[in-house]
Short mmCIF file of C-alpha atoms in Angstrom, two decimals:
data_model
loop_
_atom_site.label_atom_id
_atom_site.label_comp_id
_atom_site.label_asym_id
_atom_site.label_seq_id
_atom_site.Cartn_x
_atom_site.Cartn_y
_atom_site.Cartn_z
CA UNK A 13 -17.86 -12.73 1.17
CA UNK A 14 -15.63 -12.75 -2.00
CA UNK A 15 -18.69 -10.41 -3.84
CA UNK A 16 -19.50 -8.18 -0.99
CA UNK A 17 -16.26 -7.28 -1.26
CA UNK A 18 -15.01 -6.37 -5.20
CA UNK A 19 -18.88 -5.03 -5.11
CA UNK A 20 -16.83 -2.46 -2.42
CA UNK A 21 -14.46 -1.75 -4.08
CA UNK A 22 -16.29 -1.41 -7.68
CA UNK A 23 -18.19 1.66 -5.42
CA UNK A 24 -15.47 2.69 -3.66
CA UNK A 25 -13.86 3.80 -7.07
CA UNK A 26 -17.19 5.09 -8.71
CA UNK A 27 -16.53 7.10 -5.52
CA UNK A 28 -12.55 8.17 -6.05
CA UNK A 29 -13.94 8.75 -9.69
CA UNK A 30 -16.52 10.87 -9.51
CA UNK A 31 -14.68 13.15 -6.22
CA UNK A 32 -12.24 13.29 -9.22
CA UNK A 33 -14.48 14.86 -11.65
CA UNK A 34 -15.87 17.32 -9.90
CA UNK A 35 -14.68 20.76 -11.13
CA UNK A 36 -13.35 22.78 -8.39
CA UNK A 37 -14.28 26.35 -7.73
CA UNK A 38 -12.84 28.97 -5.39
CA UNK A 39 -14.85 32.11 -5.05
CA UNK A 40 -13.79 34.78 -2.60
CA UNK A 41 -15.55 37.97 -0.89
CA UNK A 42 -13.67 41.26 -0.70
CA UNK A 43 -15.03 43.26 0.87
CA UNK A 44 -15.39 45.66 4.12
CA UNK A 45 -15.00 43.47 6.67
CA UNK A 46 -14.87 46.22 9.73
CA UNK A 47 -15.00 49.68 8.04
CA UNK A 48 -17.52 51.74 6.78
CA UNK A 49 -19.54 49.65 4.68
CA UNK A 50 -19.42 46.83 7.25
CA UNK A 51 -23.41 47.30 7.61
CA UNK A 52 -24.12 47.31 3.43
CA UNK A 53 -21.42 44.92 2.67
CA UNK A 54 -19.28 42.67 5.14
CA UNK A 55 -20.48 39.24 6.94
CA UNK A 56 -23.37 39.01 5.24
CA UNK A 57 -21.82 39.35 1.07
CA UNK A 58 -20.04 35.86 2.58
CA UNK A 59 -23.14 34.52 3.78
CA UNK A 60 -24.79 35.22 0.53
CA UNK A 61 -22.06 34.13 -1.12
CA UNK A 62 -22.59 30.80 0.66
CA UNK A 63 -26.42 30.62 0.31
CA UNK A 64 -26.40 31.03 -3.28
CA UNK A 65 -23.68 27.96 -3.50
CA UNK A 66 -26.35 26.04 -1.36
CA UNK A 67 -29.47 27.05 -3.64
CA UNK A 68 -27.57 26.20 -6.83
CA UNK A 69 -26.72 22.05 -5.08
CA UNK A 70 -23.62 22.65 -5.97
CA UNK A 71 -22.26 19.66 -5.83
CA UNK A 72 -24.58 17.49 -7.63
CA UNK A 73 -24.21 19.89 -10.61
CA UNK A 74 -20.31 18.09 -10.82
CA UNK A 75 -18.40 21.12 -8.87
CA UNK A 76 -16.37 21.36 -5.55
CA UNK A 77 -17.85 24.92 -4.72
CA UNK A 78 -15.51 26.41 -1.82
CA UNK A 79 -15.73 30.36 -0.62
CA UNK A 80 -13.25 32.54 1.53
CA UNK A 81 -13.19 36.13 2.65
CA UNK A 82 -10.79 38.62 3.02
CA UNK A 83 -10.92 42.43 4.82
CA UNK A 84 -9.59 44.85 1.96
CA UNK A 85 -9.71 47.57 4.89
CA UNK A 86 -11.70 50.75 2.43
CA UNK A 87 -8.22 50.40 0.78
CA UNK A 88 -6.57 49.70 -3.06
CA UNK A 89 -3.17 48.31 -2.58
CA UNK A 90 -4.33 45.88 0.44
CA UNK A 91 -7.25 44.71 -1.68
CA UNK A 92 -4.11 44.56 -4.73
CA UNK A 93 -2.74 42.36 -2.94
CA UNK A 94 -5.25 39.92 -2.07
CA UNK A 95 -6.46 39.29 -5.56
CA UNK A 96 -3.07 38.55 -6.51
CA UNK A 97 -2.41 35.89 -3.52
CA UNK A 98 -4.82 34.67 -3.93
CA UNK A 99 -4.73 34.48 -7.95
CA UNK A 100 -1.39 33.64 -7.31
CA UNK A 101 -1.32 31.24 -4.49
CA UNK A 102 -4.44 30.38 -3.24
CA UNK A 103 -6.31 28.92 -6.43
CA UNK A 104 -8.95 31.65 -6.73
CA UNK A 105 -11.06 31.92 -9.42
CA UNK A 106 -13.55 34.26 -9.43
CA UNK A 107 -13.85 37.40 -6.89
CA UNK A 108 -17.30 38.80 -5.64
CA UNK A 109 -18.19 42.54 -4.18
CA UNK A 110 -15.24 44.56 -4.08
CA UNK A 111 -17.46 47.49 -1.85
CA UNK A 112 -15.54 50.57 -1.70
CA UNK A 113 -14.48 51.93 -6.36
CA UNK A 114 -11.10 52.87 -5.20
CA UNK A 115 -10.61 49.06 -4.64
CA UNK A 116 -13.26 47.90 -7.28
CA UNK A 117 -10.99 49.32 -9.85
CA UNK A 118 -7.18 47.60 -8.49
CA UNK A 119 -9.00 44.53 -8.66
CA UNK A 120 -10.53 44.95 -11.66
CA UNK A 121 -7.06 45.37 -13.54
CA UNK A 122 -5.67 42.22 -11.18
CA UNK A 123 -8.44 40.47 -12.84
CA UNK A 124 -7.29 41.34 -15.98
CA UNK A 125 -3.75 40.06 -15.97
CA UNK A 126 -4.63 37.02 -14.35
CA UNK A 127 -7.61 35.85 -16.70
CA UNK A 128 -10.12 35.58 -13.68
CA UNK A 129 -13.49 36.75 -12.96
CA UNK A 130 -14.35 39.20 -11.28
CA UNK A 131 -18.45 40.31 -9.69
CA UNK A 132 -18.98 44.41 -8.77
CA UNK A 133 -21.32 43.95 -6.53
CA UNK A 134 -20.94 46.54 -3.66
CA UNK A 135 -18.84 49.17 -5.94
CA UNK A 136 -20.32 51.96 -7.96
CA UNK A 137 -18.11 53.82 -10.57
CA UNK A 138 -19.96 53.76 -13.72
CA UNK A 139 -16.45 53.73 -15.47
CA UNK A 140 -15.98 50.02 -14.36
CA UNK A 141 -18.35 49.14 -17.31
CA UNK A 142 -16.93 52.74 -19.48
CA UNK A 143 -13.14 53.49 -20.00
CA UNK A 144 -11.74 51.09 -17.35
CA UNK A 145 -13.82 47.92 -19.09
CA UNK A 146 -12.84 44.52 -18.99
CA UNK A 147 -13.99 41.31 -20.33
CA UNK A 148 -13.32 39.63 -17.27
CA UNK A 149 -15.72 41.56 -15.01
CA UNK A 150 -19.39 41.82 -14.58
CA UNK A 151 -20.92 45.20 -12.92
CA UNK A 152 -24.32 43.80 -11.23
CA UNK A 153 -26.46 45.69 -8.88
CA UNK A 154 -26.13 49.51 -9.69
CA UNK A 155 -23.90 52.01 -10.52
CA UNK A 156 -23.52 55.99 -10.60
CA UNK A 157 -25.59 56.20 -13.79
CA UNK A 158 -27.86 55.02 -12.68
CA UNK A 159 -27.94 55.97 -9.57
CA UNK A 160 -28.41 59.54 -11.00
CA UNK A 161 -31.15 59.08 -13.20
CA UNK A 162 -32.94 57.83 -10.59
CA UNK A 163 -32.43 60.05 -7.74
CA UNK A 164 -31.46 62.74 -8.92
CA UNK A 165 -33.65 63.19 -12.07
CA UNK A 166 -36.91 61.97 -9.42
CA UNK A 167 -35.77 65.01 -7.51
CA UNK A 168 -35.15 67.47 -10.61
CA UNK A 169 -38.16 67.49 -11.57
CA UNK A 170 -40.09 67.76 -8.25
CA UNK A 171 -38.55 71.37 -8.38
CA UNK A 172 -35.00 70.93 -7.00
CA UNK A 173 -33.56 73.02 -9.45
CA UNK A 174 -30.44 74.17 -7.70
CA UNK A 175 -28.10 71.45 -5.93
CA UNK A 176 -24.92 71.50 -3.10
CA UNK A 177 -22.71 68.17 -3.07
CA UNK A 178 -21.30 66.90 -0.96
CA UNK A 179 -19.05 64.55 -1.68
CA UNK A 180 -17.12 61.52 -0.71
CA UNK A 181 -12.71 62.77 -1.56
CA UNK A 182 -12.06 59.79 -3.74
CA UNK A 183 -12.99 58.33 -7.16
CA UNK A 184 -16.90 56.89 -6.27
CA UNK A 185 -17.84 60.29 -4.82
CA UNK A 186 -16.16 62.00 -7.78
CA UNK A 187 -18.04 60.10 -10.70
CA UNK A 188 -21.06 60.10 -8.91
CA UNK A 189 -21.21 63.92 -8.29
CA UNK A 190 -20.19 63.99 -11.50
CA UNK A 191 -22.89 61.30 -13.05
CA UNK A 192 -25.70 63.23 -11.19
CA UNK A 193 -24.48 66.58 -12.55
CA UNK A 194 -25.17 65.71 -15.96
CA UNK A 195 -28.78 64.57 -14.98
CA UNK A 196 -29.46 67.29 -12.80
CA UNK A 197 -27.76 70.44 -15.75
CA UNK A 198 -29.77 67.68 -18.66
CA UNK A 199 -33.09 68.66 -17.10
CA UNK A 200 -32.80 71.96 -16.89
CA UNK A 201 -31.76 72.43 -12.31
CA UNK A 202 -27.51 74.16 -11.28
CA UNK A 203 -25.40 73.06 -9.11
CA UNK A 204 -24.31 75.97 -7.45
CA UNK A 205 -21.50 74.46 -5.42
CA UNK A 206 -19.47 71.44 -3.70
CA UNK A 207 -17.18 70.14 -1.25
CA UNK A 208 -14.66 67.95 -1.10
CA UNK A 209 -15.04 65.70 2.32
CA UNK A 210 -12.94 63.37 3.90
CA UNK A 211 -13.17 59.84 3.54
CA UNK A 212 -14.06 58.47 5.99
CA UNK A 213 -15.15 61.18 8.10
CA UNK A 214 -17.40 61.78 10.98
CA UNK A 215 -18.23 65.15 11.45
CA UNK A 216 -19.89 67.18 8.08
CA UNK A 217 -20.70 70.35 10.11
CA UNK A 218 -18.54 72.66 9.04
CA UNK A 219 -20.10 70.92 4.45
CA UNK A 220 -23.37 70.65 5.69
CA UNK A 221 -23.23 74.91 6.70
CA UNK A 222 -21.07 75.08 3.51
CA UNK A 223 -24.50 73.61 1.81
CA UNK A 224 -26.85 74.97 3.95
CA UNK A 225 -25.70 78.85 3.26
CA UNK A 226 -26.10 77.65 -0.32
CA UNK A 227 -29.11 78.17 -0.88
CA UNK A 228 -30.03 74.83 -2.49
CA UNK A 229 -32.85 73.49 -3.05
CA UNK A 230 -31.18 70.18 -3.13
CA UNK A 231 -27.86 69.01 -0.70
CA UNK A 232 -26.92 65.70 -2.86
CA UNK A 233 -25.34 63.18 -1.12
CA UNK A 234 -22.55 61.79 -2.80
CA UNK A 235 -21.56 59.36 -0.22
CA UNK A 236 -22.67 55.40 1.43
CA UNK A 237 -22.84 53.30 4.57
CA UNK A 238 -21.69 55.07 7.85
CA UNK A 239 -20.85 58.30 6.00
CA UNK A 240 -24.39 58.80 4.78
CA UNK A 241 -25.50 58.15 7.66
CA UNK A 242 -23.92 60.79 9.72
CA UNK A 243 -24.16 63.15 7.12
CA UNK A 244 -28.22 62.66 7.54
CA UNK A 245 -27.79 62.63 11.12
CA UNK A 246 -26.09 65.74 11.79
CA UNK A 247 -28.39 67.52 8.85
CA UNK A 248 -31.40 67.39 11.26
CA UNK A 249 -29.69 68.66 14.44
CA UNK A 250 -29.16 71.88 11.63
CA UNK A 251 -32.40 71.55 10.71
CA UNK A 252 -31.21 71.86 7.66
CA UNK A 253 -34.89 70.09 6.00
CA UNK A 254 -36.88 72.00 8.30
CA UNK A 255 -35.24 75.26 6.57
CA UNK A 256 -36.61 74.12 3.29
CA UNK A 257 -33.88 72.32 1.87
CA UNK A 258 -33.90 68.41 0.19
CA UNK A 259 -31.30 66.06 1.39
CA UNK A 260 -30.76 63.57 -2.09
CA UNK A 261 -28.90 60.54 -1.13
CA UNK A 262 -27.69 59.08 -3.94
CA UNK A 263 -26.59 56.14 -2.36
CA UNK A 264 -28.76 54.71 -0.10
CA UNK A 265 -29.28 51.82 1.77
CA UNK A 266 -31.98 49.99 3.35
CA UNK A 267 -29.28 49.05 6.39
CA UNK A 268 -28.86 52.68 6.51
CA UNK A 269 -32.22 54.06 7.11
CA UNK A 270 -33.41 51.09 10.49
CA UNK A 271 -30.35 52.46 11.56
CA UNK A 272 -31.48 56.43 11.58
CA UNK A 273 -34.62 55.10 11.95
CA UNK A 274 -37.59 56.96 10.03
CA UNK A 275 -38.20 59.18 12.58
CA UNK A 276 -34.71 60.82 11.19
CA UNK A 277 -34.66 59.46 8.28
CA UNK A 278 -38.33 59.76 6.94
CA UNK A 279 -39.17 61.22 2.69
CA UNK A 280 -35.83 59.93 2.32
CA UNK A 281 -35.92 59.57 -1.88
CA UNK A 282 -33.87 57.10 -3.26
CA UNK A 283 -32.72 54.59 -5.93
CA UNK A 284 -32.36 51.08 -5.29
CA UNK A 285 -32.35 47.88 -7.48
CA UNK A 286 -34.05 45.40 -4.51
CA UNK A 287 -35.81 45.98 -1.17
CA UNK A 288 -36.13 42.73 0.57
CA UNK A 289 -39.99 43.39 1.22
CA UNK A 290 -40.83 43.55 -2.54
CA UNK A 291 -42.02 39.62 -3.14
CA UNK A 292 -42.62 36.90 -1.99
CA UNK A 293 -39.17 35.54 -3.52
CA UNK A 294 -37.53 38.60 -2.10
CA UNK A 295 -38.95 38.20 1.39
CA UNK A 296 -38.61 34.30 1.00
CA UNK A 297 -34.59 35.00 1.47
CA UNK A 298 -35.01 37.16 3.67
CA UNK A 299 -36.03 35.88 6.19
CA UNK A 300 -33.44 32.47 5.34
CA UNK A 301 -30.95 35.54 5.75
CA UNK A 302 -31.87 37.10 8.44
CA UNK A 303 -31.88 33.85 10.55
CA UNK A 304 -27.79 34.13 9.85
CA UNK A 305 -27.22 37.22 10.74
CA UNK A 306 -28.77 38.16 13.25
CA UNK A 307 -32.62 39.65 12.44
CA UNK A 308 -30.39 42.30 9.74
CA UNK A 309 -32.49 41.89 6.37
CA UNK A 310 -29.91 41.87 3.05
CA UNK A 311 -28.74 44.98 1.70
CA UNK A 312 -28.83 45.48 -2.51
CA UNK A 313 -25.41 44.60 -1.87
CA UNK A 314 -26.17 41.32 -0.12
CA UNK A 315 -28.87 40.63 -2.87
CA UNK A 316 -26.24 40.81 -5.94
CA UNK A 317 -23.48 38.70 -4.05
CA UNK A 318 -26.45 35.80 -4.14
CA UNK A 319 -27.76 36.80 -8.26
CA UNK A 320 -23.68 37.13 -9.28
CA UNK A 321 -22.15 33.73 -7.52
CA UNK A 322 -25.72 31.90 -9.06
CA UNK A 323 -25.65 32.95 -12.06
CA UNK A 324 -20.91 32.39 -12.54
CA UNK A 325 -21.92 29.16 -11.45
CA UNK A 326 -24.50 28.87 -13.79
CA UNK A 327 -21.61 29.65 -16.71
CA UNK A 328 -19.12 27.23 -15.00
CA UNK A 329 -21.21 24.51 -14.82
CA UNK A 330 -21.78 24.46 -18.93
CA UNK A 331 -17.87 25.18 -19.67
CA UNK A 332 -17.73 22.67 -17.32
CA UNK A 333 -14.59 24.83 -16.09
CA UNK A 334 -13.93 28.00 -13.85
CA UNK A 335 -10.21 28.94 -14.68
CA UNK A 336 -10.55 31.32 -18.13
CA UNK A 337 -12.44 34.33 -16.68
CA UNK A 338 -12.68 35.66 -19.90
CA UNK A 339 -14.87 32.58 -20.79
CA UNK A 340 -16.38 32.11 -18.39
CA UNK A 341 -17.70 36.34 -18.67
CA UNK A 342 -18.11 35.68 -22.04
CA UNK A 343 -20.87 32.36 -20.96
CA UNK A 344 -23.03 34.82 -18.28
CA UNK A 345 -23.03 37.37 -20.63
CA UNK A 346 -24.76 34.20 -23.25
CA UNK A 347 -26.40 33.18 -20.98
CA UNK A 348 -30.02 34.50 -19.67
CA UNK A 349 -30.03 35.67 -16.33
CA UNK A 350 -32.96 34.67 -14.31
CA UNK A 351 -32.62 33.93 -10.17
CA UNK A 352 -35.36 34.85 -7.61
CA UNK A 353 -33.70 38.42 -5.80
CA UNK A 354 -33.54 40.68 -9.18
CA UNK A 355 -35.63 38.68 -12.02
CA UNK A 356 -34.58 38.43 -15.08
CA UNK A 357 -32.29 40.51 -17.13
CA UNK A 358 -29.45 39.96 -19.38
CA UNK A 359 -25.57 41.46 -19.10
CA UNK A 360 -24.14 43.20 -21.58
CA UNK A 361 -21.29 43.52 -23.08
CA UNK A 362 -19.51 46.33 -21.78
CA UNK A 363 -20.15 44.02 -18.24
CA UNK A 364 -23.15 46.12 -17.07
CA UNK A 365 -25.78 43.93 -15.17
CA UNK A 366 -29.55 45.42 -16.80
CA UNK A 367 -32.63 44.97 -13.98
CA UNK A 368 -34.73 47.60 -13.03
CA UNK A 369 -34.17 50.39 -10.50
CA UNK A 370 -36.50 51.60 -8.52
CA UNK A 371 -37.38 55.36 -6.82
CA UNK A 372 -38.08 54.35 -3.22
CA UNK A 373 -39.29 57.09 -0.26
CA UNK A 374 -38.97 56.17 3.48
CA UNK A 375 -42.05 55.50 5.06
CA UNK A 376 -43.45 58.55 8.40
CA UNK A 377 -42.53 56.42 11.32
CA UNK A 378 -47.13 56.54 11.15
CA UNK A 379 -46.86 54.57 8.27
CA UNK A 380 -44.37 51.36 9.49
CA UNK A 381 -45.28 48.76 10.84
CA UNK A 382 -42.32 46.87 11.72
CA UNK A 383 -37.98 47.55 11.77
CA UNK A 384 -37.47 46.59 8.71
CA UNK A 385 -41.20 48.45 7.24
CA UNK A 386 -39.58 51.24 5.72
CA UNK A 387 -40.28 51.98 2.07
CA UNK A 388 -42.65 52.38 -0.26
CA UNK A 389 -43.28 52.94 -3.49
CA UNK A 390 -42.93 55.63 -6.07
CA UNK A 391 -41.52 54.50 -9.26
CA UNK A 392 -40.25 51.37 -11.20
CA UNK A 393 -37.44 52.45 -13.71
CA UNK A 394 -36.63 49.53 -16.12
CA UNK A 395 -33.26 48.68 -17.13
CA UNK A 396 -32.61 50.11 -20.65
CA UNK A 397 -33.74 54.03 -18.93
CA UNK A 398 -32.18 53.68 -16.08
CA UNK A 399 -27.60 52.19 -17.12
CA UNK A 400 -25.90 54.76 -19.61
CA UNK A 401 -26.35 53.37 -23.01
CA UNK A 402 -24.02 50.87 -24.54
CA UNK A 403 -22.47 53.58 -26.94
CA UNK A 404 -22.13 56.31 -24.41
CA UNK A 405 -19.60 54.28 -21.52
CA UNK A 406 -16.06 54.32 -24.03
CA UNK A 407 -15.93 51.30 -23.33
CA UNK A 408 -13.52 49.29 -25.59
CA UNK A 409 -14.86 46.34 -25.70
CA UNK A 410 -17.97 47.95 -27.76
CA UNK A 411 -17.44 48.16 -31.32
CA UNK A 412 -18.69 50.42 -33.15
#
């Protein structure tokens, strides 16, 4: 009896010691849960982060990980207030997602001030690894330069040498138009006009009529999510593509194409770094994800949340600490990235995650074998070609 009691006490002491030895890690998914970007990010981002924690087997590696989420409502002031509260009061170590560029830039600054970690997987502005880069931020999935090089470059090479832009009137639309204009003019094309559209908006009719009247061969949609869906639908109603003008969706996700259907979206050329049907590994992940999301396949943003969370946890495990954000990000940059969705890659000194991008074309209805069979691959664009060269972004972390 005494022996049993002593054994139980010893086991209890060991269990308590093991529990105390666990490094606490708190991850905040700060996303759009109710607005125009809810489908491309939203609840799916929370599911993806939790899948990464599960697959990493964090508890077995001495990490006690908690994942929480909040809705920034696409408002920079709301996003920065939540980030500040999370860091100051709620013990959050890392924020991920940040869809909406204006919000991501605000989170970026708060994260630097509080020396925490921010992994942007949803916002596109390339300024996060340019003039506004910090030692605390990693930019994962895509950015405005990569989208411009992919879709913009491809459209000009196909003969689309005159452009008219519909740009969402906030930092994302502005930087996407800026970066695509650079690619178009560098390849011998010309921008004949542009219009800023309210963000968000449901009615693109007057803007599309201006674009139609411009006679431009390509109408560049510098927007995303529900805005892109509405613009493409209304362009169809105006017979714009039937009239010979091409639509360039500069940021299009598989969820957008699924909402539109292949009948409306067929022939649309777009650039993404991830598609659920690329490999056995992406298909396996996507099947698991869909079971938790009512049959919906993951977007590139969701893939980025999963991969970014995995790599972050690897860095925290290596350091056995999560509180010093700059040290964690430095470790993330030092370690090569490797995950089932993006494969092998690296994170540059400016925080830019480098991986290949793909030029896709939306299938015709007759080519599609199911509701999520949406893309055919036109080209693989190597990461070192599609992202901006390290010395051209103006990031103060880049020496020389």
